[in-house]
PDB file of C-alpha atoms in Angstrom:
ATOM      1  CA  MET A  98       0.000   0.000   0.000  1.00 48.00           C
ATOM      2  CA  GLU A  99       1.369   3.430  -0.930  1.00 52.00           C
ATOM      3  CA  SER A 100       1.994   5.800   1.985  1.00 55.00           C
ATOM      4  CA  MET A 101      -0.526   8.647   2.328  1.00 57.00           C
ATOM      5  CA  PRO A 102       0.397  11.900   4.087  1.00 65.00           C
ATOM      6  CA  PHE A 103      -1.063  12.461   7.556  1.00 84.00           C
ATOM      7  CA  ASP A 104       0.254  14.985  10.041  1.00 91.00           C
ATOM      8  CA  ARG A 105      -1.555  14.273  13.320  1.00 95.00           C
ATOM      9  CA  PRO A 106      -0.839  11.875  16.164  1.00 97.00           C
ATOM     10  CA  VAL A 107      -3.073   8.801  16.212  1.00 98.00           C
ATOM     11  CA  VAL A 108      -4.035   6.400  18.986  1.00 98.00           C
ATOM     12  CA  VAL A 109      -5.334   2.998  17.928  1.00 98.00           C
ATOM     13  CA  MET A 110      -7.391   1.973  20.970  1.00 96.00           C
ATOM     14  CA  GLY A 111      -9.363  -0.992  22.222  1.00 93.00           C
ATOM     15  CA  VAL A 112      -9.221  -3.860  24.665  1.00 87.00           C
ATOM     16  CA  SER A 113      -6.570  -6.555  24.572  1.00 81.00           C
ATOM     17  CA  GLY A 114      -6.925  -8.806  21.542  1.00 80.00           C
ATOM     18  CA  SER A 115      -8.555  -6.159  19.358  1.00 87.00           C
ATOM     19  CA  GLY A 116      -5.543  -5.924  17.030  1.00 88.00           C
ATOM     20  CA  LYS A 117      -4.101  -2.586  18.151  1.00 92.00           C
ATOM     21  CA  THR A 118      -0.510  -3.563  17.368  1.00 92.00           C
ATOM     22  CA  THR A 119      -1.260  -5.245  14.037  1.00 93.00           C
ATOM     23  CA  VAL A 120      -3.595  -2.511  12.778  1.00 96.00           C
ATOM     24  CA  GLY A 121      -1.546   0.283  14.336  1.00 98.00           C
ATOM     25  CA  ALA A 122       1.718  -0.789  12.698  1.00 97.00           C
ATOM     26  CA  ALA A 123       0.076  -1.256   9.296  1.00 97.00           C
ATOM     27  CA  LEU A 124      -1.808   2.040   9.603  1.00 97.00           C
ATOM     28  CA  ALA A 125       1.415   3.848  10.522  1.00 97.00           C
ATOM     29  CA  HIS A 126       3.040   2.407   7.406  1.00 96.00           C
ATOM     30  CA  ALA A 127       0.069   3.441   5.250  1.00 95.00           C
ATOM     31  CA  LEU A 128       0.164   6.979   6.673  1.00 95.00           C
ATOM     32  CA  GLY A 129       3.959   7.289   6.479  1.00 94.00           C
ATOM     33  CA  LEU A 130       4.295   7.696  10.262  1.00 96.00           C
ATOM     34  CA  PRO A 131       6.372   5.982  12.916  1.00 97.00           C
ATOM     35  CA  PHE A 132       4.666   3.365  15.099  1.00 98.00           C
ATOM     36  CA  VAL A 133       4.998   2.875  18.857  1.00 98.00           C
ATOM     37  CA  ASP A 134       3.398  -0.013  20.729  1.00 95.00           C
ATOM     38  CA  GLY A 135       2.159   1.526  23.966  1.00 94.00           C
ATOM     39  CA  ASP A 136       2.768  -1.785  25.757  1.00 87.00           C
ATOM     40  CA  SER A 137       6.498  -1.114  25.380  1.00 91.00           C
ATOM     41  CA  LEU A 138       6.086   2.016  27.547  1.00 94.00           C
ATOM     42  CA  HIS A 139       4.580   0.200  30.557  1.00 89.00           C
ATOM     43  CA  PRO A 140       6.774   0.243  33.662  1.00 89.00           C
ATOM     44  CA  ALA A 141       8.032  -3.239  34.588  1.00 90.00           C
ATOM     45  CA  ALA A 142       5.771  -3.253  37.663  1.00 90.00           C
ATOM     46  CA  ASN A 143       2.684  -2.879  35.438  1.00 88.00           C
ATOM     47  CA  VAL A 144       3.741  -5.761  33.190  1.00 85.00           C
ATOM     48  CA  ALA A 145       4.390  -7.969  36.244  1.00 88.00           C
ATOM     49  CA  LYS A 146       1.004  -7.077  37.722  1.00 87.00           C
ATOM     50  CA  MET A 147      -0.863  -7.896  34.499  1.00 79.00           C
ATOM     51  CA  ALA A 148       1.140 -11.098  33.979  1.00 79.00           C
ATOM     52  CA  ALA A 149      -0.001 -12.160  37.451  1.00 82.00           C
ATOM     53  CA  GLY A 150      -3.624 -11.626  36.377  1.00 79.00           C
ATOM     54  CA  ILE A 151      -4.081  -8.439  38.421  1.00 83.00           C
ATOM     55  CA  PRO A 152      -5.853  -5.579  36.617  1.00 78.00           C
ATOM     56  CA  LEU A 153      -4.132  -2.200  36.611  1.00 80.00           C
ATOM     57  CA  ASP A 154      -5.766   0.676  38.460  1.00 86.00           C
ATOM     58  CA  ASP A 155      -5.721   4.357  37.557  1.00 89.00           C
ATOM     59  CA  ALA A 156      -2.611   4.997  39.695  1.00 92.00           C
ATOM     60  CA  ASP A 157      -0.763   2.239  37.800  1.00 92.00           C
ATOM     61  CA  ARG A 158      -1.802   3.713  34.467  1.00 89.00           C
ATOM     62  CA  ALA A 159      -0.919   7.372  35.183  1.00 93.00           C
ATOM     63  CA  PRO A 160       2.856   7.213  34.449  1.00 93.00           C
ATOM     64  CA  TRP A 161       2.183   4.983  31.449  1.00 93.00           C
ATOM     65  CA  LEU A 162      -0.338   7.457  30.010  1.00 95.00           C
ATOM     66  CA  ASP A 163       2.103  10.313  30.617  1.00 95.00           C
ATOM     67  CA  ALA A 164       4.808   8.414  28.702  1.00 96.00           C
ATOM     68  CA  ILE A 165       2.389   7.851  25.812  1.00 97.00           C
ATOM     69  CA  GLY A 166       1.350  11.512  25.944  1.00 97.00           C
ATOM     70  CA  ALA A 167       5.004  12.537  25.588  1.00 97.00           C
ATOM     71  CA  VAL A 168       5.375  10.318  22.493  1.00 97.00           C
ATOM     72  CA  LEU A 169       2.195  11.769  20.979  1.00 98.00           C
ATOM     73  CA  ALA A 170       3.262  15.353  21.724  1.00 97.00           C
ATOM     74  CA  ALA A 171       6.619  14.844  19.992  1.00 96.00           C
ATOM     75  CA  GLY A 172       5.054  14.752  16.534  1.00 89.00           C
ATOM     76  CA  PRO A 173       2.858  12.752  14.178  1.00 96.00           C
ATOM     77  CA  VAL A 174       2.989   9.097  15.214  1.00 98.00           C
ATOM     78  CA  VAL A 175       0.656   6.112  15.533  1.00 98.00           C
ATOM     79  CA  VAL A 176       0.518   4.615  19.020  1.00 98.00           C
ATOM     80  CA  ALA A 177      -1.285   1.422  20.042  1.00 97.00           C
ATOM     81  CA  CYS A 178      -2.817   2.114  23.456  1.00 94.00           C
ATOM     82  CA  SER A 179      -5.883   0.614  25.123  1.00 90.00           C
ATOM     83  CA  ALA A 180      -7.145   4.082  26.226  1.00 94.00           C
ATOM     84  CA  LEU A 181     -10.157   2.363  27.776  1.00 91.00           C
ATOM     85  CA  LYS A 182     -11.595   5.308  29.734  1.00 94.00           C
ATOM     86  CA  ARG A 183     -12.610   8.765  28.591  1.00 97.00           C
ATOM     87  CA  ALA A 184     -10.385  10.233  31.327  1.00 96.00           C
ATOM     88  CA  TYR A 185      -7.366   8.421  29.830  1.00 96.00           C
ATOM     89  CA  ARG A 186      -8.144   9.719  26.357  1.00 97.00           C
ATOM     90  CA  ASP A 187      -8.646  13.240  27.749  1.00 97.00           C
ATOM     91  CA  ARG A 188      -5.217  12.982  29.391  1.00 97.00           C
ATOM     92  CA  LEU A 189      -3.681  11.983  26.039  1.00 98.00           C
ATOM     93  CA  ARG A 190      -5.520  14.816  24.252  1.00 97.00           C
ATOM     94  CA  ALA A 191      -4.163  17.280  26.836  1.00 97.00           C
ATOM     95  CA  ALA A 192      -0.666  16.242  25.727  1.00 97.00           C
ATOM     96  CA  ALA A 193      -1.564  16.154  22.011  1.00 97.00           C
ATOM     97  CA  PRO A 194      -4.662  18.279  21.236  1.00 96.00           C
ATOM     98  CA  GLU A 195      -4.736  17.218  17.555  1.00 95.00           C
ATOM     99  CA  LEU A 196      -4.999  13.540  18.532  1.00 97.00           C
ATOM    100  CA  ARG A 197      -7.026  11.284  16.242  1.00 97.00           C
ATOM    101  CA  LEU A 198      -8.631   8.180  17.783  1.00 97.00           C
ATOM    102  CA  VAL A 199      -9.224   4.852  16.079  1.00 98.00           C
ATOM    103  CA  PHE A 200     -11.397   2.439  18.080  1.00 97.00           C
ATOM    104  CA  LEU A 201     -11.093  -1.272  17.272  1.00 94.00           C
ATOM    105  CA  ASP A 202     -14.352  -2.881  18.339  1.00 90.00           C
ATOM    106  CA  GLY A 203     -15.247  -6.558  18.514  1.00 85.00           C
ATOM    107  CA  SER A 204     -17.347  -9.149  20.267  1.00 78.00           C
ATOM    108  CA  PRO A 205     -16.133 -10.626  23.568  1.00 71.00           C
ATOM    109  CA  SER A 206     -15.971 -14.105  22.019  1.00 73.00           C
ATOM    110  CA  LEU A 207     -13.775 -12.951  19.123  1.00 74.00           C
ATOM    111  CA  LEU A 208     -11.528 -11.001  21.497  1.00 76.00           C
ATOM    112  CA  ALA A 209     -11.144 -14.027  23.797  1.00 68.00           C
ATOM    113  CA  SER A 210     -10.267 -16.325  20.897  1.00 70.00           C
ATOM    114  CA  ARG A 211      -7.628 -13.879  19.662  1.00 62.00           C
ATOM    115  CA  MET A 212      -6.120 -13.528  23.131  1.00 61.00           C
ATOM    116  CA  ALA A 213      -6.009 -17.314  23.548  1.00 62.00           C
ATOM    117  CA  ALA A 214      -4.063 -17.561  20.277  1.00 58.00           C
ATOM    118  CA  ARG A 215      -1.216 -15.372  21.622  1.00 55.00           C
ATOM    119  CA  PRO A 216       0.990 -17.726  23.632  1.00 59.00           C
ATOM    120  CA  GLY A 217       3.542 -15.964  25.793  1.00 54.00           C
ATOM    121  CA  HIS A 218       1.800 -12.566  25.821  1.00 48.00           C
ATOM    122  CA  PHE A 219       1.865 -10.917  29.255  1.00 48.00           C
ATOM    123  CA  MET A 220      -1.884 -10.156  29.206  1.00 51.00           C
ATOM    124  CA  PRO A 221      -3.834 -13.271  30.217  1.00 52.00           C
ATOM    125  CA  THR A 222      -7.288 -13.995  28.789  1.00 55.00           C
ATOM    126  CA  THR A 223      -8.613 -13.851  32.365  1.00 58.00           C
ATOM    127  CA  LEU A 224      -8.254 -10.041  32.307  1.00 63.00           C
ATOM    128  CA  LEU A 225     -10.535  -9.584  29.269  1.00 68.00           C
ATOM    129  CA  ASP A 226     -13.678  -9.266  31.392  1.00 73.00           C
ATOM    130  CA  SER A 227     -12.090  -6.523  33.515  1.00 76.00           C
ATOM    131  CA  GLN A 228     -11.005  -4.674  30.364  1.00 80.00           C
ATOM    132  CA  LEU A 229     -14.505  -4.905  28.882  1.00 81.00           C
ATOM    133  CA  ALA A 230     -15.988  -3.674  32.182  1.00 85.00           C
ATOM    134  CA  THR A 231     -13.559  -0.730  32.204  1.00 87.00           C
ATOM    135  CA  LEU A 232     -14.086   0.184  28.519  1.00 88.00           C
ATOM    136  CA  GLU A 233     -15.909   3.460  27.960  1.00 95.00           C
ATOM    137  CA  ARG A 234     -16.681   3.583  24.261  1.00 94.00           C
ATOM    138  CA  PRO A 235     -15.685   6.854  22.611  1.00 97.00           C
ATOM    139  CA  GLU A 236     -18.396   9.507  22.725  1.00 97.00           C
ATOM    140  CA  PRO A 237     -19.497  11.341  19.546  1.00 97.00           C
ATOM    141  CA  ASP A 238     -17.575  14.491  20.568  1.00 97.00           C
ATOM    142  CA  GLU A 239     -14.329  12.459  20.504  1.00 97.00           C
ATOM    143  CA  HIS A 240     -14.703  11.978  16.714  1.00 94.00           C
ATOM    144  CA  ALA A 241     -13.182   8.486  16.844  1.00 96.00           C
ATOM    145  CA  LEU A 242     -13.107   6.312  13.769  1.00 97.00           C
ATOM    146  CA  THR A 243     -14.515   2.893  14.655  1.00 96.00           C
ATOM    147  CA  ALA A 244     -13.550  -0.328  12.907  1.00 95.00           C
ATOM    148  CA  ASP A 245     -15.165  -3.738  13.415  1.00 91.00           C
ATOM    149  CA  ILE A 246     -12.373  -6.253  14.013  1.00 90.00           C
ATOM    150  CA  VAL A 247     -14.334  -9.031  12.331  1.00 87.00           C
ATOM    151  CA  GLU A 248     -12.989  -7.584   9.048  1.00 89.00           C
ATOM    152  CA  PRO A 249      -9.502  -8.612   7.853  1.00 89.00           C
ATOM    153  CA  SER A 250      -6.789  -6.272   9.148  1.00 91.00           C
ATOM    154  CA  GLY A 251      -5.761  -5.233   5.624  1.00 95.00           C
ATOM    155  CA  GLU A 252      -9.301  -4.072   4.860  1.00 96.00           C
ATOM    156  CA  ILE A 253      -9.515  -2.253   8.194  1.00 95.00           C
ATOM    157  CA  VAL A 254      -6.242  -0.424   7.520  1.00 97.00           C
ATOM    158  CA  ALA A 255      -7.163   0.506   3.944  1.00 96.00           C
ATOM    159  CA  SER A 256     -10.532   1.875   5.062  1.00 96.00           C
ATOM    160  CA  LEU A 257      -9.038   3.815   7.978  1.00 96.00           C
ATOM    161  CA  ALA A 258      -6.227   5.304   5.893  1.00 95.00           C
ATOM    162  CA  GLU A 259      -8.686   6.410   3.222  1.00 94.00           C
ATOM    163  CA  ARG A 260     -11.035   7.941   5.797  1.00 93.00           C
ATOM    164  CA  MET A 261      -8.182   9.738   7.565  1.00 94.00           C
ATOM    165  CA  THR A 262      -6.537  11.241   4.492  1.00 89.00           C
ATOM    166  CA  ARG A 263      -9.501  12.406   2.442  1.00 81.00           C
ATOM    167  CA  GLY A 264     -10.363  16.082   2.533  1.00 50.00           C
TER     168      GLY A 264
END
């Protein structure tokens, strides 16, 4: 796919298993932007907590969100980040006011099957229910682009890139 110009920071959001890394990396390539997997910015204590099956709380997420905000503020980039709550997205927008959100949405059964197919990932399938309970879907005033993850990732990326770069 040929790279299309885009000059805003982007967060590809959703619960674990929604395809944030896969779609985010491909979307970054399509838009000609760098890609950062937000999971790589988690402090080691957060990763250990999640690996033990313990959900993160807002205090755990604060330094992680600030690290993501700093990446977003540094220039146009695509970041994969769960951004499950409106307050988290507001915190990211405070760091990068031009932020564009992409919400990857899917059924709990599809998400669970995808998570189960990722051996060795630090996020256990047992935390999916807590993520779904925490998820606050983007409100209309957030102007998020939503993609149904039942579609193949290539089709999702092509559609998103076209929607983001037209007019």
